[in-house]
mmCIF file of C-alpha atoms in Angstrom:
data_model
loop_
_atom_site.group_PDB
_atom_site.id
_atom_site.type_symbol
_atom_site.label_atom_id
_atom_site.label_comp_id
_atom_site.label_asym_id
_atom_site.label_seq_id
_atom_site.Cartn_x
_atom_site.Cartn_y
_atom_site.Cartn_z
ATOM 1 C CA MET F 1 -46.846 -11.271 108.519
ATOM 2 C CA ILE F 2 -46.411 -7.837 107.055
ATOM 3 C CA GLN F 3 -44.003 -8.114 104.125
ATOM 4 C CA ALA F 4 -43.759 -4.429 103.303
ATOM 5 C CA ALA F 5 -45.122 -1.167 104.652
ATOM 6 C CA LEU F 6 -45.123 2.541 103.917
ATOM 7 C CA THR F 7 -46.727 5.690 105.306
ATOM 8 C CA PRO F 8 -47.554 8.105 102.485
ATOM 9 C CA HIS F 9 -49.313 10.383 104.971
ATOM 10 C CA ASP F 10 -48.288 10.891 108.571
ATOM 11 C CA GLU F 11 -51.151 8.917 110.112
ATOM 12 C CA ASN F 12 -52.047 6.517 107.305
ATOM 13 C CA ALA F 13 -50.012 3.372 106.650
ATOM 14 C CA TYR F 14 -50.175 0.797 103.870
ATOM 15 C CA PHE F 15 -49.377 -2.798 104.825
ATOM 16 C CA PHE F 16 -48.673 -5.528 102.235
ATOM 17 C CA HIS F 17 -48.908 -9.327 102.430
ATOM 18 C CA GLY F 18 -48.633 -11.392 99.271
ATOM 19 C CA GLY F 19 -51.052 -9.917 96.752
ATOM 20 C CA GLN F 20 -53.028 -8.112 99.457
ATOM 21 C CA PHE F 21 -52.779 -4.710 101.086
ATOM 22 C CA ILE F 22 -54.653 -2.744 103.716
ATOM 23 C CA SER F 23 -54.790 1.004 104.349
ATOM 24 C CA TYR F 24 -54.577 1.657 108.091
ATOM 25 C CA ASP F 25 -55.551 4.865 109.879
ATOM 26 C CA MET F 26 -53.178 4.923 112.853
ATOM 27 C CA THR F 27 -54.978 7.811 114.598
ATOM 28 C CA LYS F 28 -58.360 6.103 114.642
ATOM 29 C CA ASP F 29 -57.068 2.516 114.705
ATOM 30 C CA ALA F 30 -59.272 1.856 111.708
ATOM 31 C CA ALA F 31 -59.081 0.230 108.289
ATOM 32 C CA PRO F 32 -62.270 1.432 106.598
ATOM 33 C CA HIS F 33 -61.609 -0.244 103.247
ATOM 34 C CA GLY F 34 -60.549 -3.598 104.660
ATOM 35 C CA VAL F 35 -58.180 -6.033 102.996
ATOM 36 C CA ARG F 36 -57.957 -5.565 99.236
ATOM 37 C CA ALA F 37 -55.921 -6.910 96.339
ATOM 38 C CA ILE F 38 -52.888 -4.774 95.537
ATOM 39 C CA THR F 39 -54.243 -4.345 92.025
ATOM 40 C CA GLU F 40 -57.530 -3.028 93.385
ATOM 41 C CA GLY F 41 -55.875 -0.115 95.138
ATOM 42 C CA MET F 42 -52.920 0.268 92.742
ATOM 43 C CA SER F 43 -54.476 -0.872 89.495
ATOM 44 C CA ASP F 44 -51.535 0.013 87.238
ATOM 45 C CA LEU F 45 -49.493 -2.752 88.918
ATOM 46 C CA ALA F 46 -51.660 -5.351 87.189
ATOM 47 C CA GLY F 47 -49.484 -7.502 84.966
ATOM 48 C CA THR F 48 -46.267 -6.639 86.807
ATOM 49 C CA VAL F 49 -44.026 -8.589 89.172
ATOM 50 C CA PHE F 50 -45.187 -6.297 92.002
ATOM 51 C CA ALA F 51 -48.814 -7.383 91.913
ATOM 52 C CA ASP F 52 -48.496 -10.500 94.054
ATOM 53 C CA ASN F 53 -45.554 -9.934 96.399
ATOM 54 C CA LEU F 54 -43.254 -7.181 97.681
ATOM 55 C CA ASP F 55 -40.003 -7.262 99.625
ATOM 56 C CA ALA F 56 -40.062 -3.627 100.753
ATOM 57 C CA ALA F 57 -41.723 -0.285 100.085
ATOM 58 C CA VAL F 58 -41.084 3.335 101.027
ATOM 59 C CA GLU F 59 -42.746 6.706 100.514
ATOM 60 C CA TRP F 60 -40.876 9.565 98.833
ATOM 61 C CA LEU F 61 -41.870 12.682 100.742
ATOM 62 C CA MET F 62 -39.840 15.043 98.538
ATOM 63 C CA GLY F 63 -42.021 14.173 95.565
ATOM 64 C CA ASN F 64 -45.711 14.448 94.721
ATOM 65 C CA GLY F 65 -47.119 11.318 96.266
ATOM 66 C CA GLU F 66 -44.664 8.853 94.751
ATOM 67 C CA VAL F 67 -43.680 5.631 96.474
ATOM 68 C CA TYR F 68 -41.034 3.038 95.647
ATOM 69 C CA LEU F 69 -41.709 -0.704 95.625
ATOM 70 C CA PHE F 70 -39.014 -3.386 95.742
ATOM 71 C CA LYS F 71 -39.019 -7.065 94.853
ATOM 72 C CA ASP F 72 -35.955 -9.276 94.346
ATOM 73 C CA ASP F 73 -33.597 -7.153 92.205
ATOM 74 C CA GLN F 74 -36.400 -5.017 90.749
ATOM 75 C CA CYS F 75 -38.120 -1.802 91.804
ATOM 76 C CA ALA F 76 -40.924 0.460 90.657
ATOM 77 C CA GLN F 77 -41.905 4.091 91.139
ATOM 78 C CA TYR F 78 -45.650 4.537 91.669
ATOM 79 C CA ASP F 79 -47.856 7.632 91.906
ATOM 80 C CA LEU F 80 -50.464 6.867 94.558
ATOM 81 C CA GLY F 81 -52.460 10.042 93.958
ATOM 82 C CA GLY F 82 -52.716 9.509 90.226
ATOM 83 C CA ASN F 83 -52.891 5.705 90.567
ATOM 84 C CA GLU F 84 -50.219 5.309 87.907
ATOM 85 C CA LEU F 85 -47.035 3.311 87.529
ATOM 86 C CA ILE F 86 -44.389 5.926 86.724
ATOM 87 C CA ALA F 87 -41.483 3.578 86.060
ATOM 88 C CA GLY F 88 -40.881 -0.138 86.354
ATOM 89 C CA PRO F 89 -39.938 -2.800 86.399
ATOM 90 C CA VAL F 90 -36.394 -1.469 86.491
ATOM 91 C CA SER F 91 -33.411 -2.976 88.252
ATOM 92 C CA ILE F 92 -32.482 -1.571 91.652
ATOM 93 C CA ALA F 93 -28.950 -1.302 90.254
ATOM 94 C CA GLU F 94 -30.108 1.174 87.592
ATOM 95 C CA LEU F 95 -32.441 3.300 89.692
ATOM 96 C CA TRP F 96 -30.436 3.117 92.955
ATOM 97 C CA PRO F 97 -26.826 2.500 91.838
ATOM 98 C CA GLU F 98 -25.345 3.408 95.226
ATOM 99 C CA LEU F 99 -27.369 0.647 96.890
ATOM 100 C CA ASP F 100 -26.076 -1.890 94.403
ATOM 101 C CA LYS F 101 -22.465 -0.876 95.053
ATOM 102 C CA VAL F 102 -22.757 -1.868 98.732
ATOM 103 C CA GLY F 103 -24.607 -5.143 98.183
ATOM 104 C CA PHE F 104 -28.149 -3.824 98.601
ATOM 105 C CA GLY F 105 -29.141 -4.241 94.961
ATOM 106 C CA GLU F 106 -31.445 -7.202 95.629
ATOM 107 C CA GLY F 107 -33.241 -8.998 98.429
ATOM 108 C CA LEU F 108 -34.085 -5.992 100.576
ATOM 109 C CA ASP F 109 -36.006 -6.717 103.765
ATOM 110 C CA ALA F 110 -37.417 -3.284 104.566
ATOM 111 C CA ALA F 111 -37.114 0.456 103.943
ATOM 112 C CA LEU F 112 -37.864 3.387 106.258
ATOM 113 C CA TRP F 113 -38.165 7.105 105.466
ATOM 114 C CA PHE F 114 -36.778 9.457 108.107
ATOM 115 C CA THR F 115 -36.849 13.253 108.308
ATOM 116 C CA ARG F 116 -34.369 14.870 110.672
ATOM 117 C CA LYS F 117 -34.787 18.471 111.780
ATOM 118 C CA GLN F 118 -31.643 20.607 111.637
ATOM 119 C CA GLU F 119 -30.765 24.204 112.382
ATOM 120 C CA GLY F 120 -29.712 26.865 109.892
ATOM 121 C CA GLU F 121 -30.356 27.309 106.191
ATOM 122 C CA ARG F 122 -31.290 23.668 105.586
ATOM 123 C CA PRO F 123 -33.711 22.848 108.395
ATOM 124 C CA TYR F 124 -34.371 19.251 107.342
ATOM 125 C CA ASP F 125 -32.338 16.272 106.228
ATOM 126 C CA TYR F 126 -34.101 13.404 104.476
ATOM 127 C CA PHE F 127 -32.916 9.815 104.664
ATOM 128 C CA VAL F 128 -34.104 6.344 103.752
ATOM 129 C CA TYR F 129 -32.880 3.450 105.864
ATOM 130 C CA PHE F 130 -32.641 0.162 103.970
ATOM 131 C CA PHE F 131 -32.446 -3.129 105.883
ATOM 132 C CA LYS F 132 -31.115 -6.450 104.646
ATOM 133 C CA ASP F 133 -30.380 -9.497 106.814
ATOM 134 C CA ASP F 134 -28.554 -8.052 109.856
ATOM 135 C CA GLN F 135 -27.276 -4.957 108.033
ATOM 136 C CA TYR F 136 -28.573 -1.498 107.222
ATOM 137 C CA VAL F 137 -27.541 1.529 105.175
ATOM 138 C CA ARG F 138 -28.657 5.135 105.480
ATOM 139 C CA TYR F 139 -29.327 6.740 102.092
ATOM 140 C CA ASP F 140 -29.154 10.528 101.779
ATOM 141 C CA VAL F 141 -32.114 11.570 99.646
ATOM 142 C CA ARG F 142 -30.641 14.975 98.771
ATOM 143 C CA THR F 143 -27.271 13.721 97.535
ATOM 144 C CA GLY F 144 -28.225 10.264 96.266
ATOM 145 C CA GLU F 145 -25.324 8.767 98.229
ATOM 146 C CA ILE F 146 -24.895 6.305 101.085
ATOM 147 C CA ALA F 147 -24.455 8.435 104.205
ATOM 148 C CA ASP F 148 -23.779 5.545 106.578
ATOM 149 C CA GLY F 149 -23.226 1.806 106.381
ATOM 150 C CA PRO F 150 -23.471 -0.968 105.655
ATOM 151 C CA LYS F 151 -23.402 -1.588 109.380
ATOM 152 C CA ARG F 152 -24.867 -4.141 111.732
ATOM 153 C CA ILE F 153 -28.375 -3.215 112.835
ATOM 154 C CA ALA F 154 -27.472 -4.192 116.385
ATOM 155 C CA ALA F 155 -24.609 -1.686 116.482
ATOM 156 C CA ALA F 156 -26.709 1.367 115.631
ATOM 157 C CA TRP F 157 -30.308 0.689 116.719
ATOM 158 C CA SER F 158 -30.351 0.547 120.488
ATOM 159 C CA GLY F 159 -32.390 -2.314 121.926
ATOM 160 C CA LEU F 160 -33.219 -4.130 118.687
ATOM 161 C CA GLU F 161 -30.766 -6.949 119.368
ATOM 162 C CA GLN F 162 -32.178 -7.580 122.826
ATOM 163 C CA ALA F 163 -35.679 -7.664 121.346
ATOM 164 C CA GLY F 164 -34.675 -10.093 118.591
ATOM 165 C CA PHE F 165 -35.201 -7.535 115.826
ATOM 166 C CA ASP F 166 -31.576 -7.122 114.726
ATOM 167 C CA SER F 167 -31.942 -9.349 111.642
ATOM 168 C CA GLY F 168 -34.609 -10.700 109.341
ATOM 169 C CA ILE F 169 -36.919 -7.695 109.683
ATOM 170 C CA ASP F 170 -39.996 -8.115 107.494
ATOM 171 C CA ALA F 171 -41.119 -4.483 107.229
ATOM 172 C CA THR F 172 -40.778 -1.033 108.766
ATOM 173 C CA THR F 173 -42.783 2.149 108.649
ATOM 174 C CA ARG F 174 -43.012 5.445 110.505
ATOM 175 C CA ARG F 175 -45.442 7.586 112.423
ATOM 176 C CA GLU F 176 -45.177 11.257 113.274
ATOM 177 C CA VAL F 177 -47.373 12.449 116.141
ATOM 178 C CA PHE F 178 -47.899 16.172 115.920
ATOM 179 C CA PRO F 179 -48.107 18.196 119.177
ATOM 180 C CA ARG F 180 -51.164 20.137 120.221
ATOM 181 C CA THR F 181 -48.998 22.987 121.471
ATOM 182 C CA PRO F 182 -47.911 25.372 118.684
ATOM 183 C CA GLY F 183 -44.160 25.327 118.142
ATOM 184 C CA ALA F 184 -43.589 22.101 120.071
ATOM 185 C CA VAL F 185 -41.559 19.269 118.508
ATOM 186 C CA SER F 186 -43.477 16.332 117.078
ATOM 187 C CA ASP F 187 -42.765 12.782 118.214
ATOM 188 C CA ARG F 188 -41.307 10.471 115.571
ATOM 189 C CA TYR F 189 -41.640 6.708 115.826
ATOM 190 C CA ALA F 190 -40.664 3.737 113.704
ATOM 191 C CA TYR F 191 -42.456 0.405 113.705
ATOM 192 C CA PHE F 192 -40.497 -2.773 113.005
ATOM 193 C CA PHE F 193 -42.412 -5.919 112.005
ATOM 194 C CA LYS F 194 -41.140 -9.481 112.171
ATOM 195 C CA GLY F 195 -43.323 -12.571 111.890
ATOM 196 C CA ASP F 196 -46.420 -11.958 113.987
ATOM 197 C CA GLN F 197 -44.648 -9.432 116.242
ATOM 198 C CA TYR F 198 -43.894 -5.725 116.074
ATOM 199 C CA LEU F 199 -41.713 -3.258 117.931
ATOM 200 C CA MET F 200 -42.177 0.484 118.451
ATOM 201 C CA TYR F 201 -39.009 2.598 118.318
ATOM 202 C CA ASP F 202 -38.595 6.216 119.404
ATOM 203 C CA MET F 203 -36.539 7.854 116.650
ATOM 204 C CA SER F 204 -36.075 11.091 118.590
ATOM 205 C CA ASN F 205 -34.553 9.410 121.642
ATOM 206 C CA ASP F 206 -33.067 6.406 119.818
ATOM 207 C CA GLU F 207 -34.648 3.775 122.026
ATOM 208 C CA VAL F 208 -37.173 0.971 122.038
ATOM 209 C CA VAL F 209 -40.464 2.154 123.519
ATOM 210 C CA ALA F 210 -41.678 -1.211 124.796
ATOM 211 C CA ARG F 211 -41.041 -4.922 124.412
ATOM 212 C CA PRO F 212 -42.339 -6.678 121.274
ATOM 213 C CA ARG F 213 -46.071 -7.196 121.022
ATOM 214 C CA SER F 214 -48.251 -9.295 118.773
ATOM 215 C CA ILE F 215 -49.457 -7.532 115.648
ATOM 216 C CA ALA F 216 -52.974 -8.730 116.424
ATOM 217 C CA GLY F 217 -52.808 -7.166 119.893
ATOM 218 C CA GLY F 218 -51.412 -3.805 118.837
ATOM 219 C CA TRP F 219 -53.165 -3.304 115.508
ATOM 220 C CA GLY F 220 -56.754 -4.277 116.156
ATOM 221 C CA GLN F 221 -57.978 -4.172 112.564
ATOM 222 C CA LEU F 222 -55.287 -6.659 111.518
ATOM 223 C CA SER F 223 -56.395 -9.300 114.022
ATOM 224 C CA GLY F 224 -57.613 -12.424 112.261
ATOM 225 C CA THR F 225 -55.989 -11.476 108.940
ATOM 226 C CA ASP F 226 -52.890 -12.796 107.188
ATOM 227 C CA PHE F 227 -51.094 -9.604 108.241
ATOM 228 C CA ALA F 228 -51.163 -10.699 111.900
ATOM 229 C CA ARG F 229 -49.965 -14.270 111.367
ATOM 230 C CA ALA F 230 -46.347 -15.410 111.292
ATOM 231 C CA ASP F 231 -46.665 -17.325 108.023
ATOM 232 C CA ALA F 232 -45.213 -15.937 104.824
ATOM 233 C CA PRO F 233 -47.359 -16.145 101.685
ATOM 234 C CA VAL F 234 -46.512 -18.706 99.059
ATOM 235 C CA ALA F 235 -44.006 -17.129 96.684
ATOM 236 C CA THR F 236 -44.695 -17.048 92.971
ATOM 237 C CA GLU F 237 -42.676 -19.762 91.277
ATOM 238 C CA ARG F 238 -39.906 -18.637 88.962
ATOM 239 C CA VAL F 239 -40.263 -20.606 85.734
ATOM 240 C CA ALA F 240 -37.875 -18.719 83.441
ATOM 241 C CA ARG F 241 -35.822 -15.532 83.219
ATOM 242 C CA ALA F 242 -36.024 -12.894 80.521
ATOM 243 C CA SER F 243 -32.994 -10.795 79.581
ATOM 244 C CA TYR F 244 -33.838 -7.975 77.208
ATOM 245 C CA THR F 245 -32.979 -4.620 75.743
ATOM 246 C CA ILE F 246 -35.446 -2.088 74.357
ATOM 247 C CA ALA F 247 -34.108 0.415 71.806
ATOM 248 C CA PHE F 248 -36.073 3.600 71.090
ATOM 249 C CA ALA F 249 -35.653 5.426 67.786
ATOM 250 C CA ASN F 250 -37.102 8.627 66.350
ATOM 251 C CA PRO F 251 -35.218 9.367 63.111
ATOM 252 C CA GLY F 252 -36.947 12.693 62.605
ATOM 253 C CA GLU F 253 -35.533 14.213 65.797
ATOM 254 C CA SER F 254 -31.943 15.299 66.467
ATOM 255 C CA ASP F 255 -32.228 14.795 70.247
ATOM 256 C CA ASP F 256 -32.539 11.465 72.018
ATOM 257 C CA PRO F 257 -36.141 10.331 72.317
ATOM 258 C CA GLU F 258 -38.067 10.788 75.566
ATOM 259 C CA PRO F 259 -40.178 7.627 75.385
ATOM 260 C CA ARG F 260 -43.209 7.018 77.558
ATOM 261 C CA GLY F 261 -45.618 4.131 77.509
ATOM 262 C CA LYS F 262 -45.210 0.410 78.044
ATOM 263 C CA VAL F 263 -43.803 -2.784 76.551
ATOM 264 C CA TRP F 264 -45.148 -6.163 77.585
ATOM 265 C CA LEU F 265 -45.470 -9.851 76.812
ATOM 266 C CA GLN F 266 -48.808 -11.614 76.588
ATOM 267 C CA THR F 267 -49.288 -15.297 77.295
ATOM 268 C CA GLU F 268 -51.466 -17.747 75.417
ATOM 269 C CA ASP F 269 -54.223 -17.335 78.024
ATOM 270 C CA GLY F 270 -54.253 -13.550 77.572
ATOM 271 C CA THR F 271 -52.286 -12.614 80.704
ATOM 272 C CA PRO F 272 -50.051 -9.542 80.232
ATOM 273 C CA PHE F 273 -46.585 -9.271 81.767
ATOM 274 C CA ARG F 274 -44.878 -5.872 81.825
ATOM 275 C CA LEU F 275 -41.264 -5.507 80.670
ATOM 276 C CA TRP F 276 -41.021 -1.697 80.746
ATOM 277 C CA THR F 277 -43.095 1.283 81.813
ATOM 278 C CA GLN F 278 -42.337 4.993 81.774
ATOM 279 C CA ARG F 279 -44.757 7.831 82.423
ATOM 280 C CA LYS F 280 -44.169 11.545 82.577
ATOM 281 C CA VAL F 281 -42.451 12.825 85.735
ATOM 282 C CA ARG F 282 -43.439 16.445 86.323
ATOM 283 C CA ASN F 283 -44.348 16.893 82.638
ATOM 284 C CA ASP F 284 -41.252 15.138 81.245
ATOM 285 C CA ALA F 285 -40.002 11.639 80.575
ATOM 286 C CA PRO F 286 -36.286 10.797 80.796
ATOM 287 C CA ALA F 287 -34.382 10.884 77.503
ATOM 288 C CA ARG F 288 -33.014 7.482 76.518
ATOM 289 C CA THR F 289 -32.218 5.394 73.485
ATOM 290 C CA LEU F 290 -31.798 2.063 75.277
ATOM 291 C CA PHE F 291 -33.237 0.236 78.281
ATOM 292 C CA ALA F 292 -31.797 -3.047 79.563
ATOM 293 C CA ASN F 293 -33.076 -5.399 82.237
ATOM 294 C CA ALA F 294 -33.395 -9.030 83.307
ATOM 295 C CA ILE F 295 -36.416 -10.291 85.191
ATOM 296 C CA ASP F 296 -37.904 -13.556 86.466
ATOM 297 C CA LEU F 297 -40.975 -14.901 84.676
ATOM 298 C CA PRO F 298 -43.814 -16.916 86.248
ATOM 299 C CA PHE F 299 -44.291 -18.765 82.941
ATOM 300 C CA GLY F 300 -42.149 -20.539 80.379
ATOM 301 C CA VAL F 301 -41.070 -19.631 76.886
ATOM 302 C CA GLY F 302 -43.740 -21.903 75.425
ATOM 303 C CA ASP F 303 -46.497 -19.933 77.151
ATOM 304 C CA ILE F 304 -45.739 -16.616 75.404
ATOM 305 C CA ALA F 305 -48.035 -15.638 72.545
ATOM 306 C CA THR F 306 -47.174 -12.049 71.586
ATOM 307 C CA VAL F 307 -44.855 -9.078 72.187
ATOM 308 C CA HIS F 308 -46.585 -5.685 72.559
ATOM 309 C CA ALA F 309 -45.582 -2.018 72.631
ATOM 310 C CA GLU F 310 -47.431 1.278 73.093
ATOM 311 C CA VAL F 311 -44.766 3.975 73.195
ATOM 312 C CA ASP F 312 -45.107 7.701 72.519
ATOM 313 C CA GLU F 313 -43.051 10.847 72.650
ATOM 314 C CA ALA F 314 -44.304 14.330 73.452
ATOM 315 C CA ASP F 315 -44.808 15.105 69.772
ATOM 316 C CA GLY F 316 -45.347 11.724 68.168
ATOM 317 C CA ARG F 317 -45.754 7.977 68.283
ATOM 318 C CA LEU F 318 -42.855 5.536 68.334
ATOM 319 C CA ALA F 319 -44.632 2.185 68.458
ATOM 320 C CA ARG F 320 -48.098 0.665 68.368
ATOM 321 C CA GLY F 321 -49.186 -2.939 68.075
ATOM 322 C CA SER F 322 -47.880 -6.449 68.602
ATOM 323 C CA LYS F 323 -45.998 -9.275 66.938
ATOM 324 C CA PRO F 324 -46.310 -13.025 67.418
ATOM 325 C CA PHE F 325 -43.638 -14.446 69.702
ATOM 326 C CA THR F 326 -41.478 -16.858 67.712
ATOM 327 C CA GLY F 327 -38.683 -17.456 70.214
ATOM 328 C CA ASN F 328 -35.579 -15.627 71.325
ATOM 329 C CA GLY F 329 -34.637 -12.826 68.990
ATOM 330 C CA THR F 330 -35.494 -9.304 67.836
ATOM 331 C CA TYR F 331 -38.949 -7.751 67.590
ATOM 332 C CA THR F 332 -39.389 -4.311 66.037
ATOM 333 C CA LEU F 333 -42.670 -2.431 66.401
ATOM 334 C CA ALA F 334 -43.157 0.906 64.677
ATOM 335 C CA SER F 335 -45.570 3.770 64.311
ATOM 336 C CA THR F 336 -45.791 7.122 62.515
ATOM 337 C CA ASP F 337 -42.705 8.744 64.059
ATOM 338 C CA GLY F 338 -40.284 5.986 65.014
ATOM 339 C CA SER F 339 -39.824 2.470 66.274
ATOM 340 C CA VAL F 340 -39.103 0.315 69.299
ATOM 341 C CA THR F 341 -36.876 -2.753 69.012
ATOM 342 C CA ILE F 342 -36.988 -5.454 71.703
ATOM 343 C CA GLU F 343 -34.059 -7.898 71.846
ATOM 344 C CA LEU F 344 -35.342 -10.774 73.976
ATOM 345 C CA THR F 345 -33.645 -13.866 75.419
ATOM 346 C CA ILE F 346 -35.561 -16.234 77.692
ATOM 347 C CA SER F 347 -33.780 -19.041 79.495
#
């Protein structure tokens, strides 16, 4: 099965299954790099909850190559071109508050980018459709608000109910086929994946193109792989849950700090686990004094060895180094220009 999918370029899709992904050229029906580990193609996801499983993913075509990844109640912003984790893990509720308000703050099934051509001064509208169980919402990228929904998928997507794709969708992605005739309108399609089947949907005419087909039959390079089978990968076991705050301080500055870097735990066997990441976004990092989150851990409290931080500002260092983990409590790491304080509770 395909658990998540995105199309960062109009003819090139990324498909995800467990800790694997494959880059698929839809024009040539080719996958020249084959099946790879997520951390091989997106190396900055190593040591994060997104490295071994995704619920959904979507490209952000108003940015500079960024994509969003979703798992449980967490999300991440990733720069594919720079191969860098921009932000994450961060709760969906913090980064997408309007989704959380309508019950889409965790357990997403799929996400689909859609560009709609308009007339007049604003020729394009940009939306992301989010799917969960038998519901969907349409998110307006320009306004950051829910434009439609939640509504039943069957009520708005003609033919999906009859095809058995009106609930439990595993993944969606898009394809835009550009015309050979100058000035002609391109064809826009969406692909819905469920189990070992997929469905092609004409977004321009709002109709199913053909009955469901096997993924192996329609996507030749996926035949014989886990992406074409109906089985879901084994989920990573939740052993504990970490609730934490991270406070950033720079006493020498009057403005709030603009921290960038990472904070992580390290287990006794040397495995890192990321609690916070922030990189520059178009030359800046968001100003903040406090970050709060809660996240599932694939290990127990007794497995943690150290707490680490590498956090900078544009004109200085806030934290460098590590401290031994001694249980729930407060860990302050400092550097030349400030400090970072992690308040950590694991249950």
